[in-house]
Amino acid sequence: MPILKTIILRLIFNLGIFSFFHYIHRKKITILYAHSIVKSSDINSSLWQPLRTQHNTDELTFTLSTLSKRYQFISLSTAIKILKKEIKPINNALVITLDDGYLNNIKASGPIFSKFNIHPAIFVSSEHTEKNIPFWFDRLDYALQQIKEDGFSTQILGESFMFDCTSRKRLTTSYSDFRRRIKLQFNDDQIMRNYLDTLSTSIEMHTGKALKDVINDDIYAQIASWKELKSATERFNFEIGSHTINHARIGLLNENDIDIELSHSKRTIEYKLQLACNTFCYPDNSYKDTAETLVKKYYQCALTTDPGLNKVGDNMIQFKRMNLPTGTNQYKILYKISALKLSLQNTILG
Ligand SMILES: [Zn+2]
């Protein structure tokens, strides 16, 4: 099957099908996102390896080099101007965005972006930036890997859940099931965050180890400080957007709390970095009608992780994005984010 897939992919490119779709959709803007991107040479010496898959700089370099042959890299602010019809469209334009504000985005990846003349937009959660607080998904990941016993049980809103710690593979599956379960079960973001804090604290007390104690040396989870962000805007032309105060899923908050998450994070970023913050990215792709109306009050645009391309006339606070594709096969990388793949998916899904 993989061989058949590779042959089909080759044909798609050799027969010009990819190029045809790429040309037809050339006025649309592709926006990609990534989270933590660690320096490949640092991986082996790291104290731990997260269970969730991470990007690394070798993959980043190969992907950007592949994309640079078919796309023109533009900044998010240029994309906004094009989509608002303030400037002429740029053919096959592509924007890189980075979620959460990890330090490795600047330290390890900044020089690589710069080499390709890419000015990424980085979305930060102001409280995490301010205090270098690890995100719950990194904190819990680290905590779970310190457990020496075969399992750890918890109650998710009264329902039992057991983390299987017998092997890394089983823990990876278990952690992924857990994340799916909590997203389905909690319909209030504040209650979910409180629950996750209590759970992580109890595991940390049990094992005596916590990510916050080592975060300043951690290549995966360390958050960029205001100073490092400011320097990224000056050295590498990074643009800075808001990702709320607390990485809150604003679709699951009341109006007052949404307003606070949106307005305070914007104000803090503007005050700390002395620049305008007009762009927003929904943590966990959580948005709903009320949230959208409020987002419009503070921001020019907002980004989802709904897959697709962006064109003039689209809803400015529901920009579509796709995950930065990686791998060693350039055809696969190009196909993963292509107009052709999206068109096929739309046809199949109706
Ligand atoms: Zn995020």
PDB file of C-alpha atoms in Angstrom, residues 123-312:
ATOM      1  CA  PHE A 123       0.970  33.696  19.461  1.00  0.00           C
ATOM      2  CA  VAL A 124       1.609  34.002  23.176  1.00  0.00           C
ATOM      3  CA  SER A 125      -0.493  33.410  26.285  1.00  0.00           C
ATOM      4  CA  SER A 126       0.445  36.430  28.368  1.00  0.00           C
ATOM      5  CA  GLU A 127       0.431  34.840  31.840  1.00  0.00           C
ATOM      6  CA  HIS A 128       2.623  31.956  30.651  1.00  0.00           C
ATOM      7  CA  THR A 129       5.033  34.402  29.008  1.00  0.00           C
ATOM      8  CA  GLU A 130       5.101  36.603  32.088  1.00  0.00           C
ATOM      9  CA  LYS A 131       5.873  33.797  34.539  1.00  0.00           C
ATOM     10  CA  ASN A 132       7.421  31.056  32.363  1.00  0.00           C
ATOM     11  CA  ILE A 133       4.584  28.747  33.465  1.00  0.00           C
ATOM     12  CA  PRO A 134       4.570  25.441  31.550  1.00  0.00           C
ATOM     13  CA  PHE A 135       1.387  24.673  29.589  1.00  0.00           C
ATOM     14  CA  TRP A 136      -0.763  21.975  31.189  1.00  0.00           C
ATOM     15  CA  PHE A 137      -0.161  19.545  28.304  1.00  0.00           C
ATOM     16  CA  ASP A 138       3.632  19.747  28.792  1.00  0.00           C
ATOM     17  CA  ARG A 139       3.422  19.753  32.595  1.00  0.00           C
ATOM     18  CA  LEU A 140       1.217  16.676  32.752  1.00  0.00           C
ATOM     19  CA  ASP A 141       3.243  14.890  30.048  1.00  0.00           C
ATOM     20  CA  TYR A 142       6.412  15.363  32.113  1.00  0.00           C
ATOM     21  CA  ALA A 143       4.683  14.437  35.390  1.00  0.00           C
ATOM     22  CA  LEU A 144       3.265  11.188  33.964  1.00  0.00           C
ATOM     23  CA  GLN A 145       6.702  10.096  32.734  1.00  0.00           C
ATOM     24  CA  GLN A 146       8.101  10.337  36.278  1.00  0.00           C
ATOM     25  CA  ILE A 147       5.664   7.717  37.643  1.00  0.00           C
ATOM     26  CA  LYS A 148       7.473   4.513  38.632  1.00  0.00           C
ATOM     27  CA  GLU A 149       4.350   2.412  39.253  1.00  0.00           C
ATOM     28  CA  ASP A 150       2.406   0.569  36.515  1.00  0.00           C
ATOM     29  CA  GLY A 151      -0.458   3.028  36.535  1.00  0.00           C
ATOM     30  CA  PHE A 152      -2.010   6.164  37.977  1.00  0.00           C
ATOM     31  CA  SER A 153      -5.741   6.596  38.436  1.00  0.00           C
ATOM     32  CA  THR A 154      -7.806   9.777  38.372  1.00  0.00           C
ATOM     33  CA  GLN A 155     -11.468  10.752  38.331  1.00  0.00           C
ATOM     34  CA  ILE A 156     -12.631  12.834  35.361  1.00  0.00           C
ATOM     35  CA  LEU A 157     -15.875  14.450  36.547  1.00  0.00           C
ATOM     36  CA  GLY A 158     -16.708  11.342  38.561  1.00  0.00           C
ATOM     37  CA  GLU A 159     -15.581   8.812  35.936  1.00  0.00           C
ATOM     38  CA  SER A 160     -12.474   6.728  36.563  1.00  0.00           C
ATOM     39  CA  PHE A 161      -9.503   6.944  34.230  1.00  0.00           C
ATOM     40  CA  MET A 162      -6.286   4.932  34.539  1.00  0.00           C
ATOM     41  CA  PHE A 163      -3.015   6.060  32.969  1.00  0.00           C
ATOM     42  CA  ASP A 164      -1.129   2.977  31.761  1.00  0.00           C
ATOM     43  CA  CYS A 165       2.510   3.579  32.727  1.00  0.00           C
ATOM     44  CA  THR A 166       3.820   0.078  31.900  1.00  0.00           C
ATOM     45  CA  SER A 167       5.633   1.275  28.767  1.00  0.00           C
ATOM     46  CA  ARG A 168       6.242   4.509  26.875  1.00  0.00           C
ATOM     47  CA  LYS A 169       4.073   3.268  24.022  1.00  0.00           C
ATOM     48  CA  ARG A 170       1.144   2.491  26.318  1.00  0.00           C
ATOM     49  CA  LEU A 171       1.518   5.768  28.180  1.00  0.00           C
ATOM     50  CA  THR A 172       1.505   7.638  24.863  1.00  0.00           C
ATOM     51  CA  THR A 173      -1.803   5.995  23.882  1.00  0.00           C
ATOM     52  CA  SER A 174      -3.195   6.472  27.362  1.00  0.00           C
ATOM     53  CA  TYR A 175      -2.255  10.172  27.435  1.00  0.00           C
ATOM     54  CA  SER A 176      -3.797  10.721  24.043  1.00  0.00           C
ATOM     55  CA  ASP A 177      -7.047   8.973  25.189  1.00  0.00           C
ATOM     56  CA  PHE A 178      -7.032  11.146  28.291  1.00  0.00           C
ATOM     57  CA  ARG A 179      -6.756  14.368  26.276  1.00  0.00           C
ATOM     58  CA  ARG A 180      -9.623  13.265  24.048  1.00  0.00           C
ATOM     59  CA  ARG A 181     -11.747  12.355  27.100  1.00  0.00           C
ATOM     60  CA  ILE A 182     -11.281  15.663  28.921  1.00  0.00           C
ATOM     61  CA  LYS A 183     -12.043  17.679  25.768  1.00  0.00           C
ATOM     62  CA  LEU A 184     -15.304  15.783  25.400  1.00  0.00           C
ATOM     63  CA  GLN A 185     -16.303  15.830  29.050  1.00  0.00           C
ATOM     64  CA  PHE A 186     -15.558  19.329  30.291  1.00  0.00           C
ATOM     65  CA  ASN A 187     -17.789  22.086  28.999  1.00  0.00           C
ATOM     66  CA  ASP A 188     -16.301  24.798  31.204  1.00  0.00           C
ATOM     67  CA  ASP A 189     -12.691  25.731  30.547  1.00  0.00           C
ATOM     68  CA  GLN A 190     -11.974  27.144  34.006  1.00  0.00           C
ATOM     69  CA  ILE A 191     -13.186  23.922  35.672  1.00  0.00           C
ATOM     70  CA  MET A 192     -11.033  21.876  33.298  1.00  0.00           C
ATOM     71  CA  ARG A 193      -7.938  23.953  34.017  1.00  0.00           C
ATOM     72  CA  ASN A 194      -8.541  23.648  37.783  1.00  0.00           C
ATOM     73  CA  TYR A 195      -8.925  19.886  37.444  1.00  0.00           C
ATOM     74  CA  LEU A 196      -5.693  19.592  35.411  1.00  0.00           C
ATOM     75  CA  ASP A 197      -3.818  21.705  37.931  1.00  0.00           C
ATOM     76  CA  THR A 198      -4.981  19.496  40.813  1.00  0.00           C
ATOM     77  CA  LEU A 199      -4.139  16.314  38.885  1.00  0.00           C
ATOM     78  CA  SER A 200      -0.643  17.502  37.911  1.00  0.00           C
ATOM     79  CA  THR A 201       0.048  18.693  41.465  1.00  0.00           C
ATOM     80  CA  SER A 202      -0.961  15.331  42.922  1.00  0.00           C
ATOM     81  CA  ILE A 203       1.333  13.430  40.515  1.00  0.00           C
ATOM     82  CA  GLU A 204       4.177  15.886  41.193  1.00  0.00           C
ATOM     83  CA  MET A 205       3.767  15.413  44.942  1.00  0.00           C
ATOM     84  CA  HIS A 206       3.728  11.643  44.463  1.00  0.00           C
ATOM     85  CA  THR A 207       6.942  11.548  42.365  1.00  0.00           C
ATOM     86  CA  GLY A 208       8.701  14.575  43.837  1.00  0.00           C
ATOM     87  CA  LYS A 209       9.405  15.923  40.339  1.00  0.00           C
ATOM     88  CA  ALA A 210       7.830  18.837  38.482  1.00  0.00           C
ATOM     89  CA  LEU A 211       8.475  20.434  35.085  1.00  0.00           C
ATOM     90  CA  LYS A 212       8.417  23.910  36.621  1.00  0.00           C
ATOM     91  CA  ASP A 213      11.577  23.032  38.565  1.00  0.00           C
ATOM     92  CA  VAL A 214      13.576  22.290  35.403  1.00  0.00           C
ATOM     93  CA  ILE A 215      11.801  24.477  32.830  1.00  0.00           C
ATOM     94  CA  ASN A 216      14.649  26.986  32.604  1.00  0.00           C
ATOM     95  CA  ASP A 217      16.870  24.303  31.071  1.00  0.00           C
ATOM     96  CA  ASP A 218      14.167  22.541  29.123  1.00  0.00           C
ATOM     97  CA  ILE A 219      14.448  22.576  25.326  1.00  0.00           C
ATOM     98  CA  TYR A 220      10.792  21.586  24.791  1.00  0.00           C
ATOM     99  CA  ALA A 221       8.667  23.504  27.264  1.00  0.00           C
ATOM    100  CA  GLN A 222      10.520  26.725  28.123  1.00  0.00           C
ATOM    101  CA  ILE A 223       8.488  29.829  27.289  1.00  0.00           C
ATOM    102  CA  ALA A 224      10.084  32.906  25.695  1.00  0.00           C
ATOM    103  CA  SER A 225      10.232  35.931  27.997  1.00  0.00           C
ATOM    104  CA  TRP A 226       9.043  39.408  26.954  1.00  0.00           C
ATOM    105  CA  LYS A 227      12.675  40.366  26.408  1.00  0.00           C
ATOM    106  CA  GLU A 228      13.253  37.373  24.128  1.00  0.00           C
ATOM    107  CA  LEU A 229      10.060  38.125  22.209  1.00  0.00           C
ATOM    108  CA  LYS A 230      11.046  41.743  21.783  1.00  0.00           C
ATOM    109  CA  SER A 231      14.426  40.676  20.493  1.00  0.00           C
ATOM    110  CA  ALA A 232      12.726  38.245  18.056  1.00  0.00           C
ATOM    111  CA  THR A 233      10.719  41.144  16.626  1.00  0.00           C
ATOM    112  CA  GLU A 234      13.912  43.123  16.131  1.00  0.00           C
ATOM    113  CA  ARG A 235      16.332  40.403  14.987  1.00  0.00           C
ATOM    114  CA  PHE A 236      14.027  38.137  13.003  1.00  0.00           C
ATOM    115  CA  ASN A 237      10.991  40.351  12.288  1.00  0.00           C
ATOM    116  CA  PHE A 238       8.640  38.094  14.254  1.00  0.00           C
ATOM    117  CA  GLU A 239       5.096  39.407  14.608  1.00  0.00           C
ATOM    118  CA  ILE A 240       3.342  38.899  17.946  1.00  0.00           C
ATOM    119  CA  GLY A 241      -0.290  37.940  18.449  1.00  0.00           C
ATOM    120  CA  SER A 242      -2.437  36.964  21.414  1.00  0.00           C
ATOM    121  CA  HIS A 243      -3.285  33.421  22.476  1.00  0.00           C
ATOM    122  CA  THR A 244      -5.298  34.628  25.526  1.00  0.00           C
ATOM    123  CA  ILE A 245      -3.964  35.125  29.062  1.00  0.00           C
ATOM    124  CA  ASN A 246      -4.221  31.531  30.270  1.00  0.00           C
ATOM    125  CA  HIS A 247      -4.367  29.500  27.056  1.00  0.00           C
ATOM    126  CA  ALA A 248      -8.123  29.500  27.641  1.00  0.00           C
ATOM    127  CA  ARG A 249     -10.575  27.706  25.368  1.00  0.00           C
ATOM    128  CA  ILE A 250     -12.708  30.797  24.953  1.00  0.00           C
ATOM    129  CA  GLY A 251     -15.581  28.905  23.347  1.00  0.00           C
ATOM    130  CA  LEU A 252     -16.132  27.388  26.796  1.00  0.00           C
ATOM    131  CA  LEU A 253     -16.126  30.570  28.868  1.00  0.00           C
ATOM    132  CA  ASN A 254     -18.816  33.096  29.761  1.00  0.00           C
ATOM    133  CA  GLU A 255     -18.859  36.448  27.953  1.00  0.00           C
ATOM    134  CA  ASN A 256     -17.219  38.339  30.772  1.00  0.00           C
ATOM    135  CA  ASP A 257     -14.298  35.913  31.027  1.00  0.00           C
ATOM    136  CA  ILE A 258     -13.875  35.853  27.227  1.00  0.00           C
ATOM    137  CA  ASP A 259     -13.681  39.631  27.253  1.00  0.00           C
ATOM    138  CA  ILE A 260     -11.005  39.543  29.952  1.00  0.00           C
ATOM    139  CA  GLU A 261      -8.931  36.866  28.172  1.00  0.00           C
ATOM    140  CA  LEU A 262      -9.063  38.841  24.914  1.00  0.00           C
ATOM    141  CA  SER A 263      -8.566  42.377  26.156  1.00  0.00           C
ATOM    142  CA  HIS A 264      -6.034  41.855  28.963  1.00  0.00           C
ATOM    143  CA  SER A 265      -3.742  39.668  26.881  1.00  0.00           C
ATOM    144  CA  LYS A 266      -3.781  42.265  24.080  1.00  0.00           C
ATOM    145  CA  ARG A 267      -3.073  45.115  26.494  1.00  0.00           C
ATOM    146  CA  THR A 268      -0.270  43.221  28.266  1.00  0.00           C
ATOM    147  CA  ILE A 269       1.442  42.320  24.970  1.00  0.00           C
ATOM    148  CA  GLU A 270       1.186  45.916  23.743  1.00  0.00           C
ATOM    149  CA  TYR A 271       2.499  47.325  27.001  1.00  0.00           C
ATOM    150  CA  LYS A 272       5.341  44.823  27.437  1.00  0.00           C
ATOM    151  CA  LEU A 273       6.527  44.898  23.824  1.00  0.00           C
ATOM    152  CA  GLN A 274       5.510  48.430  22.866  1.00  0.00           C
ATOM    153  CA  LEU A 275       3.867  47.333  19.640  1.00  0.00           C
ATOM    154  CA  ALA A 276       0.339  46.877  18.336  1.00  0.00           C
ATOM    155  CA  CYS A 277      -1.238  43.453  18.855  1.00  0.00           C
ATOM    156  CA  ASN A 278      -4.048  43.013  16.329  1.00  0.00           C
ATOM    157  CA  THR A 279      -4.062  39.284  15.733  1.00  0.00           C
ATOM    158  CA  PHE A 280      -5.468  36.438  17.771  1.00  0.00           C
ATOM    159  CA  CYS A 281      -5.255  32.660  17.711  1.00  0.00           C
ATOM    160  CA  TYR A 282      -7.904  30.445  19.381  1.00  0.00           C
ATOM    161  CA  PRO A 283      -6.317  28.062  21.925  1.00  0.00           C
ATOM    162  CA  ASP A 284      -7.374  24.515  21.143  1.00  0.00           C
ATOM    163  CA  ASN A 285      -9.369  25.860  18.183  1.00  0.00           C
ATOM    164  CA  SER A 286     -12.162  26.728  20.605  1.00  0.00           C
ATOM    165  CA  TYR A 287     -14.538  29.377  19.323  1.00  0.00           C
ATOM    166  CA  LYS A 288     -18.259  30.000  19.060  1.00  0.00           C
ATOM    167  CA  ASP A 289     -20.571  32.850  17.990  1.00  0.00           C
ATOM    168  CA  THR A 290     -20.288  34.923  21.187  1.00  0.00           C
ATOM    169  CA  ALA A 291     -16.531  34.543  21.216  1.00  0.00           C
ATOM    170  CA  GLU A 292     -16.351  35.647  17.578  1.00  0.00           C
ATOM    171  CA  THR A 293     -18.297  38.849  18.192  1.00  0.00           C
ATOM    172  CA  LEU A 294     -15.975  39.741  21.045  1.00  0.00           C
ATOM    173  CA  VAL A 295     -12.849  38.820  19.090  1.00  0.00           C
ATOM    174  CA  LYS A 296     -13.884  41.372  16.433  1.00  0.00           C
ATOM    175  CA  LYS A 297     -13.926  44.066  19.121  1.00  0.00           C
ATOM    176  CA  TYR A 298     -10.194  43.717  19.743  1.00  0.00           C
ATOM    177  CA  TYR A 299      -8.552  42.053  16.760  1.00  0.00           C
ATOM    178  CA  GLN A 300      -8.291  42.425  12.983  1.00  0.00           C
ATOM    179  CA  CYS A 301      -8.101  38.699  12.452  1.00  0.00           C
ATOM    180  CA  ALA A 302      -8.200  35.400  14.335  1.00  0.00           C
ATOM    181  CA  LEU A 303      -6.815  32.021  13.407  1.00  0.00           C
ATOM    182  CA  THR A 304      -8.354  28.584  13.756  1.00  0.00           C
ATOM    183  CA  THR A 305      -6.900  25.155  13.035  1.00  0.00           C
ATOM    184  CA  ASP A 306      -9.729  24.356  10.636  1.00  0.00           C
ATOM    185  CA  PRO A 307      -7.955  23.114   7.512  1.00  0.00           C
ATOM    186  CA  GLY A 308      -8.236  25.126   4.299  1.00  0.00           C
ATOM    187  CA  LEU A 309      -6.904  28.042   2.268  1.00  0.00           C
ATOM    188  CA  ASN A 310      -7.826  31.707   2.729  1.00  0.00           C
ATOM    189  CA  LYS A 311      -9.218  34.089   0.149  1.00  0.00           C
ATOM    190  CA  VAL A 312     -10.624  37.599  -0.137  1.00  0.00           C
TER     191      VAL A 312
END
